[in-house]
XYZ file of C-alpha atoms in Angstrom:
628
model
C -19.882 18.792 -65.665
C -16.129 19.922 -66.404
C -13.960 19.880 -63.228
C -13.203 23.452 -62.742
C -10.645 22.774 -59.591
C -8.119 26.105 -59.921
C -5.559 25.677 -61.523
C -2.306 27.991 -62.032
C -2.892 30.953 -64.402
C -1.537 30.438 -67.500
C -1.293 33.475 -68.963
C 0.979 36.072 -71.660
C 4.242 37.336 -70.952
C 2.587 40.401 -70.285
C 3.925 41.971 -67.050
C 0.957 42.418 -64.301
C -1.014 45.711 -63.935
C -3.233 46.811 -60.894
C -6.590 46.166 -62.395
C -10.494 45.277 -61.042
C -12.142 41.758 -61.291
C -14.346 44.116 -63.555
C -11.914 44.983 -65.811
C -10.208 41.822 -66.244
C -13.600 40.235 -67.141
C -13.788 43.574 -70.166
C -10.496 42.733 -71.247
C -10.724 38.664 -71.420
C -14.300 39.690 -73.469
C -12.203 41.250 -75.791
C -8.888 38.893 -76.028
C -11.696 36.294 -77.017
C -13.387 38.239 -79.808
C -16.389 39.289 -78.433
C -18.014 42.660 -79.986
C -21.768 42.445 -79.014
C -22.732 41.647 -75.262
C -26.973 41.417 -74.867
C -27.897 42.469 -71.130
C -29.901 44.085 -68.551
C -27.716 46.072 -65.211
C -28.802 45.849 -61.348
C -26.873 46.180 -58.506
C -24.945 43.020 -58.131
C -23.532 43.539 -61.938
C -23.242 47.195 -61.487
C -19.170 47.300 -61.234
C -18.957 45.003 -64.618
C -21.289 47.599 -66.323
C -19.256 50.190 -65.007
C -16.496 48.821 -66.692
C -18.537 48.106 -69.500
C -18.800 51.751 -70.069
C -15.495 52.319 -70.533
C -15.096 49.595 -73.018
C -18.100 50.858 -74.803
C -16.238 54.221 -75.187
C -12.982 52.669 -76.412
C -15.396 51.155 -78.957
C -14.030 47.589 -77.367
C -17.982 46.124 -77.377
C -21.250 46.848 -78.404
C -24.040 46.520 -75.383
C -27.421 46.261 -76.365
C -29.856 46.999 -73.396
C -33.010 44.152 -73.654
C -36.293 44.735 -72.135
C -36.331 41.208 -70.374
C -33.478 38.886 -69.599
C -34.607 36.210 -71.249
C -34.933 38.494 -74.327
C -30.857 38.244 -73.597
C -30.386 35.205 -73.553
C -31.979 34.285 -76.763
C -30.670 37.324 -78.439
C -26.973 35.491 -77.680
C -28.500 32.163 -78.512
C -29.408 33.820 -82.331
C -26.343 35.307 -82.648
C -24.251 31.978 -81.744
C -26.593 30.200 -84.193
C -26.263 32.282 -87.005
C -22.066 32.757 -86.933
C -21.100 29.360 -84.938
C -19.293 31.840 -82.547
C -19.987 31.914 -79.062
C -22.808 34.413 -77.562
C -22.121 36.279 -74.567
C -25.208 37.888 -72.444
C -25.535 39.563 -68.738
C -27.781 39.659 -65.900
C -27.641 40.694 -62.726
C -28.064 38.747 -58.981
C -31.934 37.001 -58.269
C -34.727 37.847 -60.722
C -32.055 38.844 -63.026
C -30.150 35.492 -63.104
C -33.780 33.506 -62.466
C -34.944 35.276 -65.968
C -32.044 34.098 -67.770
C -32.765 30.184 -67.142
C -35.151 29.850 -69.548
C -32.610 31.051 -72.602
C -30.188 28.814 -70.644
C -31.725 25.758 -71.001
C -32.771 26.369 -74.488
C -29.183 26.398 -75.581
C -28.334 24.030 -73.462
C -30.848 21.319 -75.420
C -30.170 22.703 -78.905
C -25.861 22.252 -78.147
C -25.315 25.995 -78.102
C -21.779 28.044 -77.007
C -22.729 30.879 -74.476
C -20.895 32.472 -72.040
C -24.249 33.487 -69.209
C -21.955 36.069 -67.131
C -24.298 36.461 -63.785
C -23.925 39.469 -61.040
C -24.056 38.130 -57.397
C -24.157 39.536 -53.916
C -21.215 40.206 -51.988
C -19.085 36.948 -51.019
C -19.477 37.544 -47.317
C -23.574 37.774 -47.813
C -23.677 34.188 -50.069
C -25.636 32.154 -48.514
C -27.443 34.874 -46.378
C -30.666 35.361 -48.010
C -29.321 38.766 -48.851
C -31.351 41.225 -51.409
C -31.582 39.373 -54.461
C -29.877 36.339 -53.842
C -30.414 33.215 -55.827
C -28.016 30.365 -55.786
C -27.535 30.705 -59.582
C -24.761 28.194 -59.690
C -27.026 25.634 -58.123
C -30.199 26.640 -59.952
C -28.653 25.891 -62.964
C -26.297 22.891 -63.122
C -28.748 20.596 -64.904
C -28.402 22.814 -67.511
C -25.055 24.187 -68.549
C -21.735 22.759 -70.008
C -19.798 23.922 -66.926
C -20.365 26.857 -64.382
C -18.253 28.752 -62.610
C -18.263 31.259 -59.193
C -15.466 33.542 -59.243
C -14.143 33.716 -55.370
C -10.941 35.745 -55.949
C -10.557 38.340 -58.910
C -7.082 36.952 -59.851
C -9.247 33.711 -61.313
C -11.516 35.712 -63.454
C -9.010 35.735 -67.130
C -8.394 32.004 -66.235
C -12.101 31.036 -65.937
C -13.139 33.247 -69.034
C -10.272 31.397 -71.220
C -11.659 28.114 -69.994
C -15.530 29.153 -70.107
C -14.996 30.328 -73.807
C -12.772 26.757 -74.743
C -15.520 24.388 -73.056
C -18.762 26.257 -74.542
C -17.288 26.108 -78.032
C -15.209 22.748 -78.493
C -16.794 18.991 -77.994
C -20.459 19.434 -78.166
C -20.891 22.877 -78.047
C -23.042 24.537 -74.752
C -23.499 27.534 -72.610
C -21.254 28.098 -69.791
C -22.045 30.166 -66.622
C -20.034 32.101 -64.906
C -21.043 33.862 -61.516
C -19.446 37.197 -59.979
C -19.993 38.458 -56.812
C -20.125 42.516 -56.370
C -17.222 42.511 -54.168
C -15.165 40.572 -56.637
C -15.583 43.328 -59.831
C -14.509 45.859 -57.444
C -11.585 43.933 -56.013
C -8.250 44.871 -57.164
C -5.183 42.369 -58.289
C -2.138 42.411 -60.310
C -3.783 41.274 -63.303
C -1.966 39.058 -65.954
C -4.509 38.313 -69.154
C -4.887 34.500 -70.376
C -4.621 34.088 -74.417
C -7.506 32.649 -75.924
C -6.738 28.637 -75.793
C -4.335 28.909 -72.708
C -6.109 26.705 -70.690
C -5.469 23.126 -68.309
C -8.366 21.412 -68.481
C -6.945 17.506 -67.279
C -10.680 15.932 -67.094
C -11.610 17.811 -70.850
C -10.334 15.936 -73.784
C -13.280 15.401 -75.837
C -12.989 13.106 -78.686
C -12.090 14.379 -82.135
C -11.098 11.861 -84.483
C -12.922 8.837 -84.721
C -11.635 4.948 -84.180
C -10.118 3.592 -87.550
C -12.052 0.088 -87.440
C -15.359 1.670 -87.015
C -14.468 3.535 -89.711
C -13.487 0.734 -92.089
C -17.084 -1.034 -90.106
C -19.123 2.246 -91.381
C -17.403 1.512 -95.147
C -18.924 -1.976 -94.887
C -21.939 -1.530 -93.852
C -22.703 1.703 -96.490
C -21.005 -0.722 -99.429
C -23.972 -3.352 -98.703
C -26.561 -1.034 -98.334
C -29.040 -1.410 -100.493
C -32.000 0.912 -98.833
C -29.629 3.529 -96.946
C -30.618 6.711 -95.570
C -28.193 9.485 -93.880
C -30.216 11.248 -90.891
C -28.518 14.314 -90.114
C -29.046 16.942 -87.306
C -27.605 19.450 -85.530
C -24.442 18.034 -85.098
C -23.253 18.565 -88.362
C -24.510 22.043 -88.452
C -22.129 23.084 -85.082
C -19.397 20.916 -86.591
C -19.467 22.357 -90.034
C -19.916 19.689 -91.848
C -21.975 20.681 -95.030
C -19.504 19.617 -97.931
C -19.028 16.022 -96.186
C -22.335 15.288 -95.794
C -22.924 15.959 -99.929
C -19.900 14.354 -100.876
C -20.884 11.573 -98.974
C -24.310 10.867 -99.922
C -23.549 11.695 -103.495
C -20.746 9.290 -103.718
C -23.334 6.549 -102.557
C -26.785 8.238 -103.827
C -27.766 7.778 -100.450
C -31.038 9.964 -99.773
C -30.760 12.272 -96.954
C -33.403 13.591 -94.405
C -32.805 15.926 -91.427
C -33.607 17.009 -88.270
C -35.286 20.004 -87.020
C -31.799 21.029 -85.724
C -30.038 19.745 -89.079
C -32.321 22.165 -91.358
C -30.175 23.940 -93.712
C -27.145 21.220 -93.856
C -28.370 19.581 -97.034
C -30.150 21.561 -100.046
C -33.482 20.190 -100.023
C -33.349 21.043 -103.672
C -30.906 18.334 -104.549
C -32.555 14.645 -105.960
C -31.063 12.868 -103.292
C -33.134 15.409 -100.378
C -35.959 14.019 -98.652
C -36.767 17.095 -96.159
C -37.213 16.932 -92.383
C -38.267 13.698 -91.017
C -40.479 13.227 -87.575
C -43.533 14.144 -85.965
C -44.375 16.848 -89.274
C -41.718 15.464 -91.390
C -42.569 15.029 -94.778
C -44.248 11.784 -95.455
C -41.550 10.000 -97.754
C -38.811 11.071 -95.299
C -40.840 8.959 -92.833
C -41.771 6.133 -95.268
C -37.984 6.398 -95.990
C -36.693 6.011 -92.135
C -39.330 3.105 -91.905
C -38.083 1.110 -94.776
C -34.458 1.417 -94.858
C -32.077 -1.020 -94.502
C -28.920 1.287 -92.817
C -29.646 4.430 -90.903
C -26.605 6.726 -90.818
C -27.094 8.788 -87.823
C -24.962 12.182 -87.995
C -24.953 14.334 -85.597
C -28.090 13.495 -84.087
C -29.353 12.095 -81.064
C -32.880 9.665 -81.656
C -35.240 12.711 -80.117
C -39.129 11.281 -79.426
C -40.142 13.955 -81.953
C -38.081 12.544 -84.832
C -38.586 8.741 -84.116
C -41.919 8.624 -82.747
C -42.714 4.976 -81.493
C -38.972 3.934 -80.722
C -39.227 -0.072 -81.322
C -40.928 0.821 -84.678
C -38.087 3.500 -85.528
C -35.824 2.454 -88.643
C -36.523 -1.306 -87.207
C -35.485 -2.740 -90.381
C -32.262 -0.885 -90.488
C -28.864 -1.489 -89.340
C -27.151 1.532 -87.669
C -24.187 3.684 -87.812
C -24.330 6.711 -84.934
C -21.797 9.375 -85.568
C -21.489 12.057 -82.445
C -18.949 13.841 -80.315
C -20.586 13.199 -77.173
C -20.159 9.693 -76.411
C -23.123 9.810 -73.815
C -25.829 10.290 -77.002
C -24.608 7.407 -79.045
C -26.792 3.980 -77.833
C -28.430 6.444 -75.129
C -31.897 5.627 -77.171
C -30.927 3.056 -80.090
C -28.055 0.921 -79.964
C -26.034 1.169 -82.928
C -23.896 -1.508 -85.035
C -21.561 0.386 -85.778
C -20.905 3.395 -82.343
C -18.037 6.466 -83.850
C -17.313 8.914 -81.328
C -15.746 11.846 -83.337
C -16.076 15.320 -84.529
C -18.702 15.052 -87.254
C -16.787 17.331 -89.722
C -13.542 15.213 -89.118
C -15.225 11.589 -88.771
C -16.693 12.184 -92.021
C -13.135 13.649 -93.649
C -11.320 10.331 -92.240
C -14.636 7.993 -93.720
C -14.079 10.308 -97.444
C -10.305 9.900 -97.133
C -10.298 5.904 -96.555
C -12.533 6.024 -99.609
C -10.099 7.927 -101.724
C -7.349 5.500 -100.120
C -8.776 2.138 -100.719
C -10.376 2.657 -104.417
C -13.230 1.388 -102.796
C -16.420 2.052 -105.296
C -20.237 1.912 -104.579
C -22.101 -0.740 -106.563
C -23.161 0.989 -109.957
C -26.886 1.883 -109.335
C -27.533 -0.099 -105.872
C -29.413 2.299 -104.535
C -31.517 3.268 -107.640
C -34.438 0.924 -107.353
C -34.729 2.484 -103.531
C -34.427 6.417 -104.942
C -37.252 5.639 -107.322
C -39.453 4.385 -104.555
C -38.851 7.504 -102.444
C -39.619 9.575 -105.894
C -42.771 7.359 -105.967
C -43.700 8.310 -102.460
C -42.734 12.282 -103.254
C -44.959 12.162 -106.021
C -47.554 10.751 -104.104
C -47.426 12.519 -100.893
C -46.487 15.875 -101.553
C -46.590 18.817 -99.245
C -50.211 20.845 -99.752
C -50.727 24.249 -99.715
C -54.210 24.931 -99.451
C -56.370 28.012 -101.150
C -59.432 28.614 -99.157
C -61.410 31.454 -101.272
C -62.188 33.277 -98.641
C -59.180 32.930 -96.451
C -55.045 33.013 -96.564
C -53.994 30.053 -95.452
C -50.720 30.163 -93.077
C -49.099 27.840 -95.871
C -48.989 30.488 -98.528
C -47.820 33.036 -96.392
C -44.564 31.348 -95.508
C -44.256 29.853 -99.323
C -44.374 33.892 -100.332
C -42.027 34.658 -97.891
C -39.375 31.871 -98.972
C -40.086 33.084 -102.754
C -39.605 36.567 -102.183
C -36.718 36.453 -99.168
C -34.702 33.053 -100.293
C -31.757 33.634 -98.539
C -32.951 35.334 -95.440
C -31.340 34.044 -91.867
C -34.876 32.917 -90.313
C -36.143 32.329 -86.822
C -39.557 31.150 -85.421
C -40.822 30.611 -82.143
C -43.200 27.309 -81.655
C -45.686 25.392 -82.613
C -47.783 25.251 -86.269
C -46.122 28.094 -87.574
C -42.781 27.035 -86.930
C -43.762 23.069 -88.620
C -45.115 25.088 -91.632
C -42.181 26.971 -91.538
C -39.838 23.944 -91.740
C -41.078 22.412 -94.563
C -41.865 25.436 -97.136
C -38.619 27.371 -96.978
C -35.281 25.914 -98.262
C -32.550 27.196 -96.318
C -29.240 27.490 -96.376
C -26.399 26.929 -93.990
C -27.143 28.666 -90.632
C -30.213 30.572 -91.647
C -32.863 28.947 -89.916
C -32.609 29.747 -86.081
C -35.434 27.842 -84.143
C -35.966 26.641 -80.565
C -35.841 22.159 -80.993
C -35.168 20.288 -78.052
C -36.846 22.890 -75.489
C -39.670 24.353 -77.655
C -39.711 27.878 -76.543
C -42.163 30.109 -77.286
C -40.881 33.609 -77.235
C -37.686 32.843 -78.547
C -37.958 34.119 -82.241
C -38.114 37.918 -82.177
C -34.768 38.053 -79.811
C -33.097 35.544 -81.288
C -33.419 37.441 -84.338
C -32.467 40.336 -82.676
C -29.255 38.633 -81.758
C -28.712 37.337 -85.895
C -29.213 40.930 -87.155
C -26.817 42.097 -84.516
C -24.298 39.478 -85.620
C -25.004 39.719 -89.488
C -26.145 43.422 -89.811
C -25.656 43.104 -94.024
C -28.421 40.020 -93.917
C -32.015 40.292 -94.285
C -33.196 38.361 -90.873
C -37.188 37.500 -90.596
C -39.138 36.176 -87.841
C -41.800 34.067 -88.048
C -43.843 34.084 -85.085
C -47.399 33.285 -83.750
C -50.053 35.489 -82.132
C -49.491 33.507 -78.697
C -45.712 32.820 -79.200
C -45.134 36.354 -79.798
C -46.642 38.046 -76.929
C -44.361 36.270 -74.729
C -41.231 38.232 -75.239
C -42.724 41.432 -77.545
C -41.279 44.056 -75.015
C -38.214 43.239 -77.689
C -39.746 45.942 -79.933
C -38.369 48.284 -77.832
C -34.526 47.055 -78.420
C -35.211 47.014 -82.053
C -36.515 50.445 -82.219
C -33.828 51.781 -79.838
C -30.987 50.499 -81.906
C -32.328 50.447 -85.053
C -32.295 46.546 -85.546
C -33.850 45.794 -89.175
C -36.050 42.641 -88.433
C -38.798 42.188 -90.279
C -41.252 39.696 -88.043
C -44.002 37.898 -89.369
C -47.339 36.950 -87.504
C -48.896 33.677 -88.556
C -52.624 35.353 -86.605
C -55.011 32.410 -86.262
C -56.485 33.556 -82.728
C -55.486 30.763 -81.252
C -52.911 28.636 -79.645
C -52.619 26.786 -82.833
C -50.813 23.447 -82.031
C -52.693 23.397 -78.796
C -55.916 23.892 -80.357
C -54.834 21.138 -83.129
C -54.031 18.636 -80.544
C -57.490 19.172 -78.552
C -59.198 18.836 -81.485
C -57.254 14.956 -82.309
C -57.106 14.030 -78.939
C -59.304 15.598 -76.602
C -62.321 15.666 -78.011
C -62.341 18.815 -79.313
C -62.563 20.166 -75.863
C -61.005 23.903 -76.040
C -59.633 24.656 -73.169
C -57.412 27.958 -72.556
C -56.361 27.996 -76.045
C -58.426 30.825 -78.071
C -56.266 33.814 -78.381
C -58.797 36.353 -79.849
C -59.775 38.069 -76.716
C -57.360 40.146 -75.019
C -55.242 39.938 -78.764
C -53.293 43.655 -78.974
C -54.039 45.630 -82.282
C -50.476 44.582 -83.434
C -50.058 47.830 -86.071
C -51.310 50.109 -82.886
C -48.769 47.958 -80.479
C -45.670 48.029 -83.227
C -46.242 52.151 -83.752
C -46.217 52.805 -80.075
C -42.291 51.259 -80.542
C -41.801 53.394 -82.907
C -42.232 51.024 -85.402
C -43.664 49.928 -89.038
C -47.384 47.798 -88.323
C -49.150 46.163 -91.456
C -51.443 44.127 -91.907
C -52.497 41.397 -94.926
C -55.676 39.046 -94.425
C -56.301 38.945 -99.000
C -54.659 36.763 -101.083
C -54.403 39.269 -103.789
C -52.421 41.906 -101.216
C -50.277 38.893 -99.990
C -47.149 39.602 -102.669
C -47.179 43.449 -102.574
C -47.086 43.590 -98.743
C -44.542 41.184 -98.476
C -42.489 42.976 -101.087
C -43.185 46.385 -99.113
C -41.888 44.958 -95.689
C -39.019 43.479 -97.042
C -38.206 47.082 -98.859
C -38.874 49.087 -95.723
C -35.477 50.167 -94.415
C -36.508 49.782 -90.881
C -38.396 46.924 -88.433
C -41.577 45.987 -89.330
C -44.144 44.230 -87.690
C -46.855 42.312 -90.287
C -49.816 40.619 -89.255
C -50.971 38.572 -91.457
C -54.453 36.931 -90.650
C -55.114 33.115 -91.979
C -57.436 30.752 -91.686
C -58.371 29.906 -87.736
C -58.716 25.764 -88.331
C -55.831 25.147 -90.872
C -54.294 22.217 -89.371
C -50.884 20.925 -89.230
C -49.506 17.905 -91.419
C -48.221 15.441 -92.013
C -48.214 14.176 -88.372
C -47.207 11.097 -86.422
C -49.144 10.522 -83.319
C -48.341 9.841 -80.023
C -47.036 6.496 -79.628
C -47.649 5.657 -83.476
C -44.738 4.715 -85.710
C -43.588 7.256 -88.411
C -45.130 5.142 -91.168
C -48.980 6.049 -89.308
C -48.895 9.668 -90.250
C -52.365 11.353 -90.604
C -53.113 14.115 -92.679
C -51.894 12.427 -95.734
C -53.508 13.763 -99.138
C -54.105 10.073 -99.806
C -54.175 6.825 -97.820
C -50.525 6.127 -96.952
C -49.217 1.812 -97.616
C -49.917 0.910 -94.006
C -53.400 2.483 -94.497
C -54.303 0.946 -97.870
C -52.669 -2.053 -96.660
C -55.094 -2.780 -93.908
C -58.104 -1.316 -95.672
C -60.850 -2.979 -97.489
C -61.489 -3.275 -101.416
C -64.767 -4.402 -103.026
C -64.845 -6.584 -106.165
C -65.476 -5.683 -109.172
C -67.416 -8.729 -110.489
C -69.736 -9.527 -107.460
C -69.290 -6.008 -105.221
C -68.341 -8.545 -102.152
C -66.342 -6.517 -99.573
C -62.758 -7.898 -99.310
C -59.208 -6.847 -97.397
C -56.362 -5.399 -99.131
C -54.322 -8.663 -98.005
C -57.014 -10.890 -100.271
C -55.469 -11.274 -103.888
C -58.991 -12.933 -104.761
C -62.569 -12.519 -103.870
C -63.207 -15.666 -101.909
C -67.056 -14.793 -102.767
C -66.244 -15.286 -106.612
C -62.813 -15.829 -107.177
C -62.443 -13.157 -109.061
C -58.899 -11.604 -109.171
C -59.298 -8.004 -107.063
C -58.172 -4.783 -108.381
C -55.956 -3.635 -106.108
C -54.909 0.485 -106.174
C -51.015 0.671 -106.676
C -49.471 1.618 -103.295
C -46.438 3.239 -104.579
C -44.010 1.227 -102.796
C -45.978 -0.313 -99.893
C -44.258 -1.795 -96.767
């Protein structure tokens, strides 16, 4: 938490003007670039929406009225994801505030700026149990960057300046800031605060990174004969897509990412081995299990990436690149620790390069590229064709064919795995709830992108059960015109849920069919006002794609797949990433440890036998690509 003790308002040499708490908050909005504002009025907010109203006229901001609060807070969260600029949403006092903390915490996992601007009750009711009073401020501390309560008016262009500066810089987050009625209303000679102007003693995060452990990193990558940069989300916040190319080029180091990092490398290029983790692909996870230095940028060791911890990259040495010293050796501890802007750590690492002449090895690494290749070539992706059924994998294959350069978003669980690892995206175009895993997220947080990139074709992909949760967002589409196009991977059922019963619960299916109760979604999308189709036949699958994405207008298609299509790869619980299940053929681990028989006398034997101690024949043993 940032110390937010008051400090004395820096501000312009603008002289002061008799002005509201409410319009100082309009007027910082503006100074600090903000043009789209995603809320929902009630009582305690009603003097900043008052204000709003003016600025709305002035053509100062665009407001776009949600349906649910949460819907507001994600629709921020998209629109911060998709330009790197900070999104701004409102709510007002109790169930309005309490409806936001679900969008807050999202963002607060997945290192996203927002400014969460709250309505309160009065200042002499706080702490009265007045009409919809929540202590917002307290509610939420686990899960915000900083948070404010304004007390006097005269504080509110101070605390805006600093609420934008600490949500955006460091490791980006949202920031909340908490105004009571009586404050919006209260006048003051009002003196605005620049963008920047702010005294922030106890914030000084960390931007360049600590020369030794930068020669240390050059070391370590020199030697490396098996290396492997992991990238998340880091580098995506921090910009940092040209550094992490010209750095893995420059040492044909391979390169797998996050679910945060998607996007940072082109998982077209020879030296991309997709997403790694719990449905990584299979030779990113061989990779992480074999190598011999991890490069860790911008990422921060999550339980779904690494699955059993001691068995994570335990042949590897480690180099941890992040801005927030609390993430680097909070899970593995690291040879070689660089606290640092990602971007600029990796500019200063490049630039000592350039400096020293120092060259990689001619073709070090190539024996360990042709081993992933092996494992590519073996372990592919799968898209099934059922011949009766679509399966969900061809769906979002058409849709990355036909829409390559869409922004995407997706709200959790199988659809939003599948969607991972068929579409190649580029920087900032896939938008997807990580850390928290929150269903209901895609449709506003798409909202949010369009809003942001309005020129940009912006597509949801969202399940039957994910996107019930916030669909009262039809509403703000069709109110405002907002061209999403939304996808519904429809299995009738809670798909990951129901895939996880099945593995480990004995196929005991409990509360996780969908089909009853399930809303006609054409019938529910044309009472919006809105385009409903439909697909469940492969032959239909390209045309109705290809009519959706013409439609000049939101559309809503339901497209029906295959009810048991399970997701995979997948690593266990409490398995290493090298025990993935799922696999089109027995991985090394699993041919390792499996029996053979003998050709000559048909004797069963173990994979570890080179001869049959029946006949002493030598064994034919099936090549295992690479194995461990």
């Amino acid at each position: 938490m940032v110390s937010s003790i008051v400090q004395p308002n820096l501000s312009s040499s603008i002289a002061p003007t008799r002005r509201t708490g409410a319009f100082a908050l309009m007027d910082s909005l503006k100074r600090h670039g903000v043009e789209h504002i995603f809320g929902y009025p009630g009582g305690a907010i009603l003097p900043i929406y008052d204000e709003l109203y003016r600025s709305e006229a002035r053509g100062d901001v665009q407001h776009f009225l949600v349906r649910h609060e949460q819907g507001a807070a994600h629709a921020a969260d998209g629109y911060a994801r998709a330009t790197g600029k900070v999104g701004v949403c409102f709510g007002t006092s109790g169930p309005g505030a309490t409806n936001l903390v679900t969008g807050i915490a999202t963002a607060h996992l997945d290192s996203i700026p927002m400014v969460v601007i709250t309505g309160q009750v009065p200042r002499p009711a706080i702490g009265t149990d007045a009409f919809q009073e929540t202590d917002i401020f307290g509610i939420t501390l686990p899960i915000v960057k900083n948070s404010y309560v304004v007390r006097n008016a005269e504080d509110m262009a101070r605390i805006v300046a600093e609420a934008f500066h600490i949500a955006s810089t460091g490791r980006p987050g949202p920031v909340l800031i908490d105004i009571p009625k009586d404050v919006g209303l209260e006048e003051f000679d009002y003196i605005p605060v620049e963008p920047g102007v702010v005294n922030l003693p106890g914030y000084r995060p960390t931007v360049k990174g600590n020369p030794r452990q930068i020669n240390a990193a050059l070391h370590l990558l020199r030697q490396a004969e098996q290396p492997l940069l992991y990238v998340g989300g880091g580098a995506i916040a921090a910009g940092a897509y040209a550094e992490v190319q010209r750095l893995a080029e420059y040492f044909q180091i391979p390169v797998t990412t996050t679910l945060m990092g998607l996007g940072i490398f082109d998982e077209n290029h020879p030296l991309s081995v997709g997403m790694l983790g719990m449905h990584g692909t299979a030779y990113a996870n061989f990779a992480v299990s074999e190598c011999d230095l991890l490069v860790a940028v911008g990422a921060r060791f999550d339980d779904r990436v690494t699955g059993r911890l001691d068995k994570f990259a335990s042949k590897a040495k480690v180099i941890h690149i992040d801005i927030d010293p609390a993430e680097v050796g909070k899970n593995r501890a690291p040879e070689v620790p660089i606290v640092g802007d990602v971007r600029c750590v990796l500019q200063q690492l490049l630039q000592r390069l350039q400096e020293s002449g120092l060259k990689p090895v001619e073709g070090q690494t190539r024996p360990w590229l042709n081993k992933i290749n092996r494992w590519r070539n073996d372990y592919p992706l799968v898209v099934p064709h059922y011949p009766d059924t679509l399966s969900p994998q061809e769906v979002i294959v058409e849709l990355g064919k036909q829409a390559p350069k869409a922004y995407y978003t997706t709200d959790v669980g199988q659809h939003q795995m599948w969607a991972a690892q068929f579409i190649n995206y580029g920087p900032r175009r896939w938008i997807s709830s990580a850390g928290l895993g929150t269903m209901g997220y895609g449709l506003p947080a798409a909202m949010g992108a369009k809003v942001a990139l309005p020129e940009e074709e912006v597509i949801c992909i969202s399940g039957d059960a994910s996107f019930q949760m916030n669909l009262q967002e039809l509403g703000t589409l069709s109110q405002y015109g907002i061209n999403v196009k939304t996808v519904i991977i429809n299995n009738g059922w809670l798909g990951m849920v129901r895939q996880w019963q099945q593995a480990f619960h004995g196929e005991r299916y409990s509360a996780s069919e969908t089909n009853k109760g399930m809303p006609d979604f054409i019938k529910l999308a044309e009472a919006y006002g809105i385009k409903g189709m439909v697909v469940s036949d492969r032959a239909e699958l390209q045309a109705a794609i290809a009519t959706m994405l013409a439609h000049n207008g939101p559309v809503l298609l339901d497209a029906r797949v295959n009810r048991d299509e399970n997701c995979y790869p997948m690593v266990a619980p409490g398995k290493s990433n090298a025990e993935m299940v799922g696999l089109p053929k027995p991985s090394p681990v699993e041919q390792a440890t499996s029996v053979i028989r003998c050709d000559s006398c048909g004797a069963k034997n173990s994979m570890t036998n080179k001869f049959c101690p029946e006949c002493g024949a030598e064994l034919s043993h099936p090549s295992t690509s690479g194995a461990f």
